[in-house]
Coordinates of C-alpha atoms (C1' of nucleotides) in Angstrom, one line a residue:
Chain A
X29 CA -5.5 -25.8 -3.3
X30 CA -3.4 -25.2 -6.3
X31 CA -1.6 -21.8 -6.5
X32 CA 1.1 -22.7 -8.8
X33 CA 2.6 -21.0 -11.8
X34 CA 0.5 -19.1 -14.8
X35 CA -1.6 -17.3 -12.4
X36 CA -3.8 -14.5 -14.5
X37 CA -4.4 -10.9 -13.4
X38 CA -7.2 -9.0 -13.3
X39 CA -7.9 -5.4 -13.3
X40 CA -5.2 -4.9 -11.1
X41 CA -3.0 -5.4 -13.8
X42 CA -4.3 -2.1 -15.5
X43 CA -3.8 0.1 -12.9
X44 CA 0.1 -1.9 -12.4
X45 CA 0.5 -0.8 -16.3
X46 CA -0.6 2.8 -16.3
X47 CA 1.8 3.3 -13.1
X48 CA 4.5 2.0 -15.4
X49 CA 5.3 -0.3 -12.6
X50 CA 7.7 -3.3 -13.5
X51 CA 5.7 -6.4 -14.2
X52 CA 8.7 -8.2 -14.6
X53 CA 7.5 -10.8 -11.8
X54 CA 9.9 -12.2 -9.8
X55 CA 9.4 -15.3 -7.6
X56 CA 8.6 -12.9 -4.3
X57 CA 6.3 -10.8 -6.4
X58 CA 4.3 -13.5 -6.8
X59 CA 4.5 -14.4 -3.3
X60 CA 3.3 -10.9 -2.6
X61 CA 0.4 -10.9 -4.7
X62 CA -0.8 -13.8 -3.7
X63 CA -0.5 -12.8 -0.4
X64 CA -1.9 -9.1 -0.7
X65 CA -4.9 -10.1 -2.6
X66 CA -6.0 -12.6 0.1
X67 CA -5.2 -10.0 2.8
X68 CA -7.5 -7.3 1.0
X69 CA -10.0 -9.7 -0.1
X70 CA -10.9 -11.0 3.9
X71 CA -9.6 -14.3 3.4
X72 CA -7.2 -13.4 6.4
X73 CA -9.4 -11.6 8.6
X74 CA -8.1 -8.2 10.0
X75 CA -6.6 -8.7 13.2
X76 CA -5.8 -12.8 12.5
X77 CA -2.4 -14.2 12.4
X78 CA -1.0 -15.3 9.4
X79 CA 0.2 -19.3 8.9
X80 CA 3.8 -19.3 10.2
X81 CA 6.5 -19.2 7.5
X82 CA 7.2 -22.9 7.5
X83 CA 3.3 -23.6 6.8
X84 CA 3.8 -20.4 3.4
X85 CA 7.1 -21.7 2.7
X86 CA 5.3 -25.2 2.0
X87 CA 2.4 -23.6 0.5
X88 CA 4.3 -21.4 -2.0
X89 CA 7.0 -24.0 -2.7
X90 CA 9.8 -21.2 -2.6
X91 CA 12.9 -19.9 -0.3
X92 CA 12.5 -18.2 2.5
X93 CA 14.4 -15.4 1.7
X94 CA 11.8 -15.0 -0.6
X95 CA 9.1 -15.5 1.4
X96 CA 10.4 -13.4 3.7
X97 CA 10.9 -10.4 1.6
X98 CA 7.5 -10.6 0.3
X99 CA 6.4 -10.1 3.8
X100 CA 8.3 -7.4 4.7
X101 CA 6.9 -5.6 1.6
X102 CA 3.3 -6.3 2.9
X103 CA 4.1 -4.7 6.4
X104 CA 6.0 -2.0 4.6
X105 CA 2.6 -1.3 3.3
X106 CA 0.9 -1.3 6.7
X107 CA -1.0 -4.2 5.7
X108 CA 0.8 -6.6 8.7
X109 CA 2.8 -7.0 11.4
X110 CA 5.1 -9.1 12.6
X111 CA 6.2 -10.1 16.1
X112 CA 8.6 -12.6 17.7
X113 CA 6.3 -15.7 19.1
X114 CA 3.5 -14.2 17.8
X115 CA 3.2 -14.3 14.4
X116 CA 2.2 -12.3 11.9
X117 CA -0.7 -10.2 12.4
X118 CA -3.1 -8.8 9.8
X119 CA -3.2 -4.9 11.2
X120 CA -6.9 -3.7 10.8
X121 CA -7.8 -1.8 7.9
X122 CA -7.2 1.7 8.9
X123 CA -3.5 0.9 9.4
X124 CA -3.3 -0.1 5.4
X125 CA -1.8 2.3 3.2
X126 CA -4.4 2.7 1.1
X127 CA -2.9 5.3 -1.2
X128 CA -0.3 2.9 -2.1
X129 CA -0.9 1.4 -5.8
X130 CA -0.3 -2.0 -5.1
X131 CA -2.7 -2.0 -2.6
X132 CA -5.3 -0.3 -4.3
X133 CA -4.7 -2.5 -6.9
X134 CA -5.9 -5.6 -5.0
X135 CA -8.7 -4.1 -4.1
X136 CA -9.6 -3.5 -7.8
X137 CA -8.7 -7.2 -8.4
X138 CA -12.0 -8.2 -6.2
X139 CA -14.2 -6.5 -8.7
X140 CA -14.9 -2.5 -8.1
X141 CA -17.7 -2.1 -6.1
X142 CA -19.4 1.2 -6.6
X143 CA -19.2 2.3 -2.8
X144 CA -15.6 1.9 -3.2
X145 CA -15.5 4.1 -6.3
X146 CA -17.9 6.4 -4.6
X147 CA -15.1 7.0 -1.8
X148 CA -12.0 7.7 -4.3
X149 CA -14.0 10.5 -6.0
X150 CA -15.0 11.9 -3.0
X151 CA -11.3 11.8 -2.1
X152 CA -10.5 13.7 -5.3
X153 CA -12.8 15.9 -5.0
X154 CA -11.1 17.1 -1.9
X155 CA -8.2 17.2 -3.6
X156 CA -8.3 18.6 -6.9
X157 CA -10.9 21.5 -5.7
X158 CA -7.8 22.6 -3.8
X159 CA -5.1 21.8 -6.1
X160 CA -7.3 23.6 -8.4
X161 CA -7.1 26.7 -6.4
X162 CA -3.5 26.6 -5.3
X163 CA -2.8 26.4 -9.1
X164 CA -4.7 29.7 -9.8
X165 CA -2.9 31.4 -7.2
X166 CA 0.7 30.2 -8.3
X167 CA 0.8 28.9 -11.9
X168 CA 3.6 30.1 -14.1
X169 CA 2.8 31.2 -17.8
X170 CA 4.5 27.9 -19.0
X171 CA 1.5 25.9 -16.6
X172 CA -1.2 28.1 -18.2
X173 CA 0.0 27.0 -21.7
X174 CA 0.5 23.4 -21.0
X175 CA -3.2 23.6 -19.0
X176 CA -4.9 25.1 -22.6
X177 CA -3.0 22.5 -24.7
X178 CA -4.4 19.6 -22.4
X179 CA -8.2 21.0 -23.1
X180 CA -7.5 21.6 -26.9
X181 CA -5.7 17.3 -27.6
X182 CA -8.7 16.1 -25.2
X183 CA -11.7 17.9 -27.9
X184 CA -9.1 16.5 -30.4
X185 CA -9.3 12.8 -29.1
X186 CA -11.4 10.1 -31.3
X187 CA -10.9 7.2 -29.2
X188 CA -11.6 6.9 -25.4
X189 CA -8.0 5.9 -24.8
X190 CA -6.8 8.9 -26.0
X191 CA -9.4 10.8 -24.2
X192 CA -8.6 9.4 -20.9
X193 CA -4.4 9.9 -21.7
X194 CA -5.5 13.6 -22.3
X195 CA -7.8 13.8 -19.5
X196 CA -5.3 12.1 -16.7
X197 CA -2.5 14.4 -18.1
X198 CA -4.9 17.2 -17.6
X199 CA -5.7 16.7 -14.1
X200 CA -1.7 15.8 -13.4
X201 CA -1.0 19.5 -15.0
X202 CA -3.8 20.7 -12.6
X203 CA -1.8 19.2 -9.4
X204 CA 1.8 20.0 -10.9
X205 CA 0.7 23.8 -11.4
X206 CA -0.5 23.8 -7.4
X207 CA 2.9 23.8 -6.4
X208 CA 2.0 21.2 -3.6
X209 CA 4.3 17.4 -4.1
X210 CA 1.5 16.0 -2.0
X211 CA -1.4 17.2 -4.3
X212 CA 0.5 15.5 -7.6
X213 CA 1.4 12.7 -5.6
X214 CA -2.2 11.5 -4.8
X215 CA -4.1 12.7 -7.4
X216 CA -1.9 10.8 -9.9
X217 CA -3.2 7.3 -7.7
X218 CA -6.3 8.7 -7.5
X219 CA -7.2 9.4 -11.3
X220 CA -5.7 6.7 -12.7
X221 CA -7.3 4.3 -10.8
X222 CA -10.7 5.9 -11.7
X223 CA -9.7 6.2 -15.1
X224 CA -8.7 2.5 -15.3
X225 CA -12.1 1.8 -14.2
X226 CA -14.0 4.3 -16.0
X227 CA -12.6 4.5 -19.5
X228 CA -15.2 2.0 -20.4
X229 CA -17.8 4.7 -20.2
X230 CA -16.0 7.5 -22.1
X231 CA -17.7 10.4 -23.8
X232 CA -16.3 10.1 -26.7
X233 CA -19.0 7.7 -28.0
X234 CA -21.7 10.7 -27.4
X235 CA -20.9 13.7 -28.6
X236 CA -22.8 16.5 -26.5
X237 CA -21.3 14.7 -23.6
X238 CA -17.9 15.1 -24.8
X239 CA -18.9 18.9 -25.9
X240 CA -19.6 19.6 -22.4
X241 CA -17.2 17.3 -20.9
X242 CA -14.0 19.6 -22.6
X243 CA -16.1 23.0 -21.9
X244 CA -16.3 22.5 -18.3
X245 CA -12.1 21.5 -18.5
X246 CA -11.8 24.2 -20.9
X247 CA -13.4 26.7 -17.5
X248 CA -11.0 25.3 -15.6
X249 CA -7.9 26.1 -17.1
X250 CA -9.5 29.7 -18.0
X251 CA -10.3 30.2 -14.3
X252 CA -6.7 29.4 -13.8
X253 CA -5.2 31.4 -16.0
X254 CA -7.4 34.2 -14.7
X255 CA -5.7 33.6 -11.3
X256 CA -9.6 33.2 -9.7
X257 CA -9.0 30.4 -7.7
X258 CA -12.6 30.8 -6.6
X259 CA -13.7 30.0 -10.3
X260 CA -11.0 26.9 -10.5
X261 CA -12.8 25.4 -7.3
X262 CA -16.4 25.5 -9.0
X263 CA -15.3 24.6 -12.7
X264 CA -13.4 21.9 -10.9
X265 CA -16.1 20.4 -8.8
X266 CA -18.5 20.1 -11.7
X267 CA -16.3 18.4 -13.9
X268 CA -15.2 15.6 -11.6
X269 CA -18.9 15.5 -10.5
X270 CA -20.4 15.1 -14.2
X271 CA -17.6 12.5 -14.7
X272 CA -18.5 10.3 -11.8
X273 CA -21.9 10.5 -12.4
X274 CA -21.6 9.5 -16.3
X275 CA -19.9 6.6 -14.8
X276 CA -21.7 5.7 -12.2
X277 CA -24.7 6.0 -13.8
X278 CA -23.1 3.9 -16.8
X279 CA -22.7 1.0 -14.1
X280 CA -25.7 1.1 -12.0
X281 CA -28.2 3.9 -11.6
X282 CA -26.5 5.9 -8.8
X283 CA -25.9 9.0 -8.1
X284 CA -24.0 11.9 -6.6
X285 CA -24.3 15.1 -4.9
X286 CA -21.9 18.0 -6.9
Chain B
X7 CA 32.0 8.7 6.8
X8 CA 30.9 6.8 9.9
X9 CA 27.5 5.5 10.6
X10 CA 28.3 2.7 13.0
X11 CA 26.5 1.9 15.9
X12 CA 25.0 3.6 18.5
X13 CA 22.9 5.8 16.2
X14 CA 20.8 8.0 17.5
X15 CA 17.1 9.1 16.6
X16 CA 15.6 12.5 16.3
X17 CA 12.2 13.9 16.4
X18 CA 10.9 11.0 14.0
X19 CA 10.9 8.8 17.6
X20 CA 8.5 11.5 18.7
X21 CA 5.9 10.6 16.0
X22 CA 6.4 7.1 15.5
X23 CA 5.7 7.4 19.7
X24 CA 3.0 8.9 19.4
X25 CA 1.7 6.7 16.4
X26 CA 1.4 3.8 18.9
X27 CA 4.4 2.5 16.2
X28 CA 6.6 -0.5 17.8
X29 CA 9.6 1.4 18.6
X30 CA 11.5 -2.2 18.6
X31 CA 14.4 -1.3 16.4
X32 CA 15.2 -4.5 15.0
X33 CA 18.5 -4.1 12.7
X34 CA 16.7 -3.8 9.8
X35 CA 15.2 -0.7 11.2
X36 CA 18.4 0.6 11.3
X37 CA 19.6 -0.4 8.6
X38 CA 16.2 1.4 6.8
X39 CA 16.0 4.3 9.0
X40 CA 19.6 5.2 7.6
X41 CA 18.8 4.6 3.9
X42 CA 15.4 6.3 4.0
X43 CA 16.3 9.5 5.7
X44 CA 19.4 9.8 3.5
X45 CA 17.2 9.0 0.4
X46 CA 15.0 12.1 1.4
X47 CA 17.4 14.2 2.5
X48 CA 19.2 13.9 -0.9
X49 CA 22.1 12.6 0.0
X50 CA 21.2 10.2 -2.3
X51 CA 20.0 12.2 -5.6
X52 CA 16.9 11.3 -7.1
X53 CA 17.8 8.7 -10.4
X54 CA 21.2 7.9 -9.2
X55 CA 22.5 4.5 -8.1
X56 CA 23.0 3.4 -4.5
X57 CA 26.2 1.9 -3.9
X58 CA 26.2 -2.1 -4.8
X59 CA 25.2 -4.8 -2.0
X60 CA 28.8 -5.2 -1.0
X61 CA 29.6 -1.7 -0.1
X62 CA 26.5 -1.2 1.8
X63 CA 26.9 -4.5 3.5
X64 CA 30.3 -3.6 5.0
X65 CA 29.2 0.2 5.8
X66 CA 26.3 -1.4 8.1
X67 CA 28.1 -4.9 9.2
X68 CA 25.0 -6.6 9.0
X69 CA 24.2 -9.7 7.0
X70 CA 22.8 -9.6 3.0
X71 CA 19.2 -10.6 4.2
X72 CA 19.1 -7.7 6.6
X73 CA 20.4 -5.1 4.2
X74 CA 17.7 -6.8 1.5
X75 CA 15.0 -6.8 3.8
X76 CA 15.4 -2.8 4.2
X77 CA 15.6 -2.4 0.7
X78 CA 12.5 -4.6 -0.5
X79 CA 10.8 -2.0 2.4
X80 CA 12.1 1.4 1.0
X81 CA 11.0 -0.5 -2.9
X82 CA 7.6 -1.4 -1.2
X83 CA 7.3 3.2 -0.2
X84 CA 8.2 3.5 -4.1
X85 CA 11.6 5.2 -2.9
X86 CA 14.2 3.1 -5.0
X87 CA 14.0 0.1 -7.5
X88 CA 16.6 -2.8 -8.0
X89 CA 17.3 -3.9 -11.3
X90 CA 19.7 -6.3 -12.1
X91 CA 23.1 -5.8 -13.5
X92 CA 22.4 -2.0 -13.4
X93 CA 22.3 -1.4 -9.5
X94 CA 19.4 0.0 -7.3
X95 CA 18.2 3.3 -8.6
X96 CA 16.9 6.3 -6.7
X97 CA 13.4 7.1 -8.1
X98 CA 11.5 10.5 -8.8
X99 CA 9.9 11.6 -5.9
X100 CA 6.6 12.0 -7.7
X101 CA 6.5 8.1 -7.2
X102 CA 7.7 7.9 -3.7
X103 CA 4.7 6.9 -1.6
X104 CA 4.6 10.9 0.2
X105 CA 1.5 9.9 2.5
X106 CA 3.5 6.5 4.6
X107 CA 4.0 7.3 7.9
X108 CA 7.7 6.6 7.6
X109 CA 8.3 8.9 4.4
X110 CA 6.4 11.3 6.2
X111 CA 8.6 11.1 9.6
X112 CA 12.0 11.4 6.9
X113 CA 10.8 14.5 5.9
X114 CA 9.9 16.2 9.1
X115 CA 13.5 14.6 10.4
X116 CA 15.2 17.1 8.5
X117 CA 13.7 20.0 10.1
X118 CA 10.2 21.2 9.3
X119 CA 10.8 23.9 7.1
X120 CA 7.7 26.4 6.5
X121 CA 7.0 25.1 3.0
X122 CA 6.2 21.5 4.3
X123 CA 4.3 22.2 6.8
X124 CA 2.3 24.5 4.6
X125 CA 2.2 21.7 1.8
X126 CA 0.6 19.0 4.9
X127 CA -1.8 22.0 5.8
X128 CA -2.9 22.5 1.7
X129 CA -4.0 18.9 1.8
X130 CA -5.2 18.6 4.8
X131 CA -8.0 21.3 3.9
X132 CA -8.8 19.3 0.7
X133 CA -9.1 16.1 2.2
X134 CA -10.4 16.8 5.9
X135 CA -13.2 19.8 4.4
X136 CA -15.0 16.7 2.1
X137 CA -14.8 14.6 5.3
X138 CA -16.5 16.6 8.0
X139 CA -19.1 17.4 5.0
X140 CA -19.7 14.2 4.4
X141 CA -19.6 13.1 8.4
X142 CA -22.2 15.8 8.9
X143 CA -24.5 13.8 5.9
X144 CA -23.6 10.2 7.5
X145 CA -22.8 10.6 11.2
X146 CA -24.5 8.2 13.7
X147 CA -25.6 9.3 17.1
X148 CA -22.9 7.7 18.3
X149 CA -20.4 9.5 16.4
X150 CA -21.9 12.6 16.9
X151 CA -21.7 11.8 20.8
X152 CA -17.7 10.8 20.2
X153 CA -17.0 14.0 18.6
X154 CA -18.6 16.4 21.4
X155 CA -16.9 14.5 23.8
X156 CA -13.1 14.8 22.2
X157 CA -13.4 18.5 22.0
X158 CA -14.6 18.2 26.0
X159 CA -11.8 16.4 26.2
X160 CA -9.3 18.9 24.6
X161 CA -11.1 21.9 26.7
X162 CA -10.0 20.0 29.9
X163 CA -6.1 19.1 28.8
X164 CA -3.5 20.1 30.7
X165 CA -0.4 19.1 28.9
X166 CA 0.6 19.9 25.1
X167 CA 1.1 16.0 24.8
X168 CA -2.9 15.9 26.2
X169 CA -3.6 18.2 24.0
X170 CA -2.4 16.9 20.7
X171 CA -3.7 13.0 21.8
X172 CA -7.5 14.6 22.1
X173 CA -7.0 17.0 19.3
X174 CA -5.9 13.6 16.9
X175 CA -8.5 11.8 18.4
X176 CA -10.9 14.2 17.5
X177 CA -9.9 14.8 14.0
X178 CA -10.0 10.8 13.8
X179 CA -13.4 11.0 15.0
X180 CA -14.7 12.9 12.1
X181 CA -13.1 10.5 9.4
X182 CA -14.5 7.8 11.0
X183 CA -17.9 9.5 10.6
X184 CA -17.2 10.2 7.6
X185 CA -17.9 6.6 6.4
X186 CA -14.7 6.9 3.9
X187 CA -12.1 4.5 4.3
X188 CA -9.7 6.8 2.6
X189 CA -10.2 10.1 4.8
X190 CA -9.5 7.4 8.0
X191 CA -6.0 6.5 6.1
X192 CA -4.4 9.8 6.3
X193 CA -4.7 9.7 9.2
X194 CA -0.3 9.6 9.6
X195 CA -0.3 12.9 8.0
X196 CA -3.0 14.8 10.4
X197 CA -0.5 13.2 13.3
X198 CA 2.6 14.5 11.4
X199 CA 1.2 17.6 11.2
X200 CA 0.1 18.1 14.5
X201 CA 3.0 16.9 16.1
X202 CA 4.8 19.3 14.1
X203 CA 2.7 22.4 14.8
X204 CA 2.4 21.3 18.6
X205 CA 6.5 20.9 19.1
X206 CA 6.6 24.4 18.4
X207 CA 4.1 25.6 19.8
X208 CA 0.6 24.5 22.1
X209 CA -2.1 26.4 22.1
X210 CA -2.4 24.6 26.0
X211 CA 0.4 27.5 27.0
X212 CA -1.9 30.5 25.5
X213 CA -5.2 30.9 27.3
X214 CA -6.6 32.6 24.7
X215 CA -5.3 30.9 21.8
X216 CA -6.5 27.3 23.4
X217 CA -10.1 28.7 24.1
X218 CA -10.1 29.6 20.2
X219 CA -9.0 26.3 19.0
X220 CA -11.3 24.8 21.4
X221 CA -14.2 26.8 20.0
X222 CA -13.3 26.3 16.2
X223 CA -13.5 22.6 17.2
X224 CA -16.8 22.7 19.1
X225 CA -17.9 24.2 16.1
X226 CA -17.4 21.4 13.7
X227 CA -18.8 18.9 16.2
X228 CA -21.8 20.8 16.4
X229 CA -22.5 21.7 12.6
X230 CA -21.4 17.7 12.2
X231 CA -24.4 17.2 15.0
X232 CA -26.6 19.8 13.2
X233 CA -25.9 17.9 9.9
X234 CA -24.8 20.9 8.3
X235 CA -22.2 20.0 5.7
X236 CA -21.9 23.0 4.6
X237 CA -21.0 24.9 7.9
X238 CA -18.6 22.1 9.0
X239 CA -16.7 22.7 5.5
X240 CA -16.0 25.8 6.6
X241 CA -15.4 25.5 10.2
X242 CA -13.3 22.9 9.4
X243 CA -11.2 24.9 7.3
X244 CA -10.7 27.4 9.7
X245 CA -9.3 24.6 12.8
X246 CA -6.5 23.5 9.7
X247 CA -6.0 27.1 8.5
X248 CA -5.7 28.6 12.2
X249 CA -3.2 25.8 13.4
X250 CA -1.1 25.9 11.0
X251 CA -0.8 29.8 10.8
X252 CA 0.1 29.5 14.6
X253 CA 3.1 27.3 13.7
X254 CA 4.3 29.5 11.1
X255 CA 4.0 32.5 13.0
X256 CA 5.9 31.5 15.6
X257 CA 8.6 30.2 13.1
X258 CA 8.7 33.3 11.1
X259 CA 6.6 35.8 10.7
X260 CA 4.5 34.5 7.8
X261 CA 0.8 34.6 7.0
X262 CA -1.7 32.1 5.1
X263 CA -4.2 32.8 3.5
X264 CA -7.6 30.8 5.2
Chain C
dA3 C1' -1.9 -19.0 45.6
dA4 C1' 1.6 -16.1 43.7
dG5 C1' 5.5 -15.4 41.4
dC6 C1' 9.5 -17.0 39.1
dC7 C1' 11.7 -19.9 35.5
dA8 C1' 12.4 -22.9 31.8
dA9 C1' 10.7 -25.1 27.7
dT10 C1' 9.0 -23.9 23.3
dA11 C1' 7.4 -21.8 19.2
dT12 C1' 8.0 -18.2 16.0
dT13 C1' 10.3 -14.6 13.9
dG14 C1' 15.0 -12.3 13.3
dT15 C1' 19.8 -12.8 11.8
dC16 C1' 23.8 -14.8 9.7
dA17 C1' 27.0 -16.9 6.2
dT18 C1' 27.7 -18.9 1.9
dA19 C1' 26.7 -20.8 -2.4
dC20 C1' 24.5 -20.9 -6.6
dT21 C1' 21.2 -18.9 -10.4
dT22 C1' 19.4 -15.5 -13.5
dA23 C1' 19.1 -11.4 -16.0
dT24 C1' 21.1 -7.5 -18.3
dT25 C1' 24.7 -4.7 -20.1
dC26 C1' 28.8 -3.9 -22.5
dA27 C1' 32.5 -5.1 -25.2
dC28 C1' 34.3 -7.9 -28.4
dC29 C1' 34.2 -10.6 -32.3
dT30 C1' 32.6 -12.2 -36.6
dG31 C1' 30.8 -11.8 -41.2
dT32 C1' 29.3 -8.9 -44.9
Chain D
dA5 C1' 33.7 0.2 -41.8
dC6 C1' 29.5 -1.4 -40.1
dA7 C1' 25.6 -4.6 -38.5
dG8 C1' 24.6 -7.9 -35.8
dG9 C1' 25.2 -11.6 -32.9
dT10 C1' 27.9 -13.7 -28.9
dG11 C1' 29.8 -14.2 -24.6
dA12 C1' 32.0 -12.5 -20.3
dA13 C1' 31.2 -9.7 -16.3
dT14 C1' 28.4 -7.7 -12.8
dA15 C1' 24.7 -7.1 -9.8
dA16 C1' 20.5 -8.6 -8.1
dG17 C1' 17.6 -12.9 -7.1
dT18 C1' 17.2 -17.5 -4.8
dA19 C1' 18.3 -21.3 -1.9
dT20 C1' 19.6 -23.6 2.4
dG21 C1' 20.8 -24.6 7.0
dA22 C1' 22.1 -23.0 11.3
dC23 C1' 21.8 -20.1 15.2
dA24 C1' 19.9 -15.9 18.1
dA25 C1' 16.3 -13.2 20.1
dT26 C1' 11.9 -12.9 22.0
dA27 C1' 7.6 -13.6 24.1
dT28 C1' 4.1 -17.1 25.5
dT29 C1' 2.9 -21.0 28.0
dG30 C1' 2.8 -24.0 31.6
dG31 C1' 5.0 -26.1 35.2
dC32 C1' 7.8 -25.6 39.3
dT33 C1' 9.1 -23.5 43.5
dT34 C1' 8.2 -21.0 47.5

DNA sequence: AAGCCAATATTGTCATACTTATTCACCTGT
DNA sequence: ACAGGTGAATAAGTATGACAATATTGGCTT
């Protein structure tokens, strides 16, 4: 089983990019992929103990300081444990932090399946409905202008790439104006890993989709500025709707309820 | 500035008891409690440099692999990032990981101020609304069964500590039902918020305040049961928006709006 | 048979040395 | 005087080997 040097990334790496996390891999971050990917891919069963470090120091053919560290990162992640005599434990899945971007990540790197995709947008909906709301209620004048600029560069955009850069900084203007660190904090995961996977299917390429696309973002920055945090809930709920089912549909027939 | 030995911990211990966490403070824990709470407390200002290796070494006497292995763990919660030759930088807290149990327990150490608690509440309606909607679309009979017999459970507790195990438990329930991985993993927030709201005040002292909670809880079990999304969206809304008005209250006279 | 104890395996900690990357200042050539 | 390269200094990264702490396992004692 050869795991040694010039290993390629996948997806993962996208989502690594847009974070503008440091690629720069050092010898433990490769450990730690390696080690993540096979955690969140099953190879190491939930609840199964890990090879003991003189088996992974063999294996990865490096220190174990660096082994070492690599593993502390996964169980600073909630991804293992590990005891004295034990061994290291692969915690069960609901102990993973899954709103961590590394970790999300590797679970991009096994190929996005749509029921996974299906459970981030139903997280942001939850999320940006309220953020949504809270912004109505509490934006300044600045966020109202920065929300209107957002809407007027995405109808501007020519190339999906600069649709989704608009887009994402939309939604991030969206969480910023709610006030609420949480809210920017997990909608900025959130959205850009559905806009790494997504941007493939952009509406740029059809224009009536993009038409409607930037009226519906347009409604929600008006219901914001209107301070109707009612209307900033609806407009909101439609648009991420429309989007996931674009690009859903895009990837296999399926669809969603608004 | 002394931070030898003998450290105490705070309410975090109450959480991380609660949490089922492993208390076992190895020195690393120390050595990471330290450094995390005075990263979030901003003693240590966002985008400034923490003092080199060597200094940190001799202020915690421990060896370089202990103080590295803390480190790698606050880098792995996207709290600071080493780069060489320039030192170990504090990062924005837009990219610290907000919804990690630890980060979480940092924040409430340094007293839970209104704001927070109102901030965990905000995205605790987002997330937790689209869950019991979508546990009242997916829930098995079994689930369903679970969930009526937590709130039993909560009817009959005697102690505030009881009463917040049944009421997590319960809360737990309806992720699980849910069927969304990612409702299940915030799961460290609900707890923080409970605990939170329950240290200052149970409802279990208040006859009248515990037979409300109890019946706003009954109420989402049963429109989960009914398969009403619609009616455990709300209900559910009120059990988050009621709890943490309560809390509030009590700390100083100030209102939410539901 | 029950309970204690010691052997053992596995992670945790330590100390030290060496390597690599990055910045800053100096130095050189135009 | 300025542009650009060059190297020294600094801080993190890596390696290694030894020892400590801890919990399991199985044998020993009572």
């Amino acid at each position: 089983m050869d795991r040694s040097g010039g290993r390629a990334r996948h997806s993962g790496d996208l989502i690594a990019a847009l974070s503008g996390r440091n690629l720069a891999h050092n010898l433990h971050s490769d450990v730690l992929w390696d080690m993540g990917f096979a955690i969140v891919s099953g190879q190491y069963a939930q609840g199964s103990i890990l090879p003991p470090d003189t088996e992974l120091l063999d294996r990865f053919r490096v220190s174990r300081t660096v082994l070492r560290e690599a593993l502390k990162t996964l169980a600073a992640k909630g991804l293992i444990e590990a005891r004295a005599r034990i061994g290291t434990r692969v915690l069960p899945r609901n102990r993973w932090n899954l709103f961590d971007a590394d970790v999300l990540a590797w679970h991009f790197e096994l190929g996005p399946e749509v029921s996974f995709l299906q459970s981030l947008a139903e997280v942001r909906i939850g999320i940006e409905i309220e953020a949504a709301a809270l912004a109505a209620e509490r934006r300044t004048e600045e966020q109202a202008k920065l929300l209107m600029a957002a809407v007027d560069r995405m109808e501007g955009a020519r190339t999906p790439e600069d649709f989704a850069r608009h887009d994402l900084e939309f939604h991030k203007a969206v969480a910023d104006a709610s006030g609420n660190p949480f809210m920017a904090s997990i909608s900025a995961l959130v959205e850009m890993a559905l806009t790494a996977a997504f941007t493939i299917s952009s509406p740029v390429n059809e224009p009536e989709a993009l038409t409607q696309t930037v009226a519906v973002h347009r409604a929600i920055a008006q219901a914001i500025v209107d301070k109707s945090s009612q209307g900033a809930r609806e407009a909101m709920r439609v648009a991420i709707a429309e989007g996931f089912a674009r690009a859903a549909g895009r990837m296999e027939g399926l669809e969603v309820k608004p």
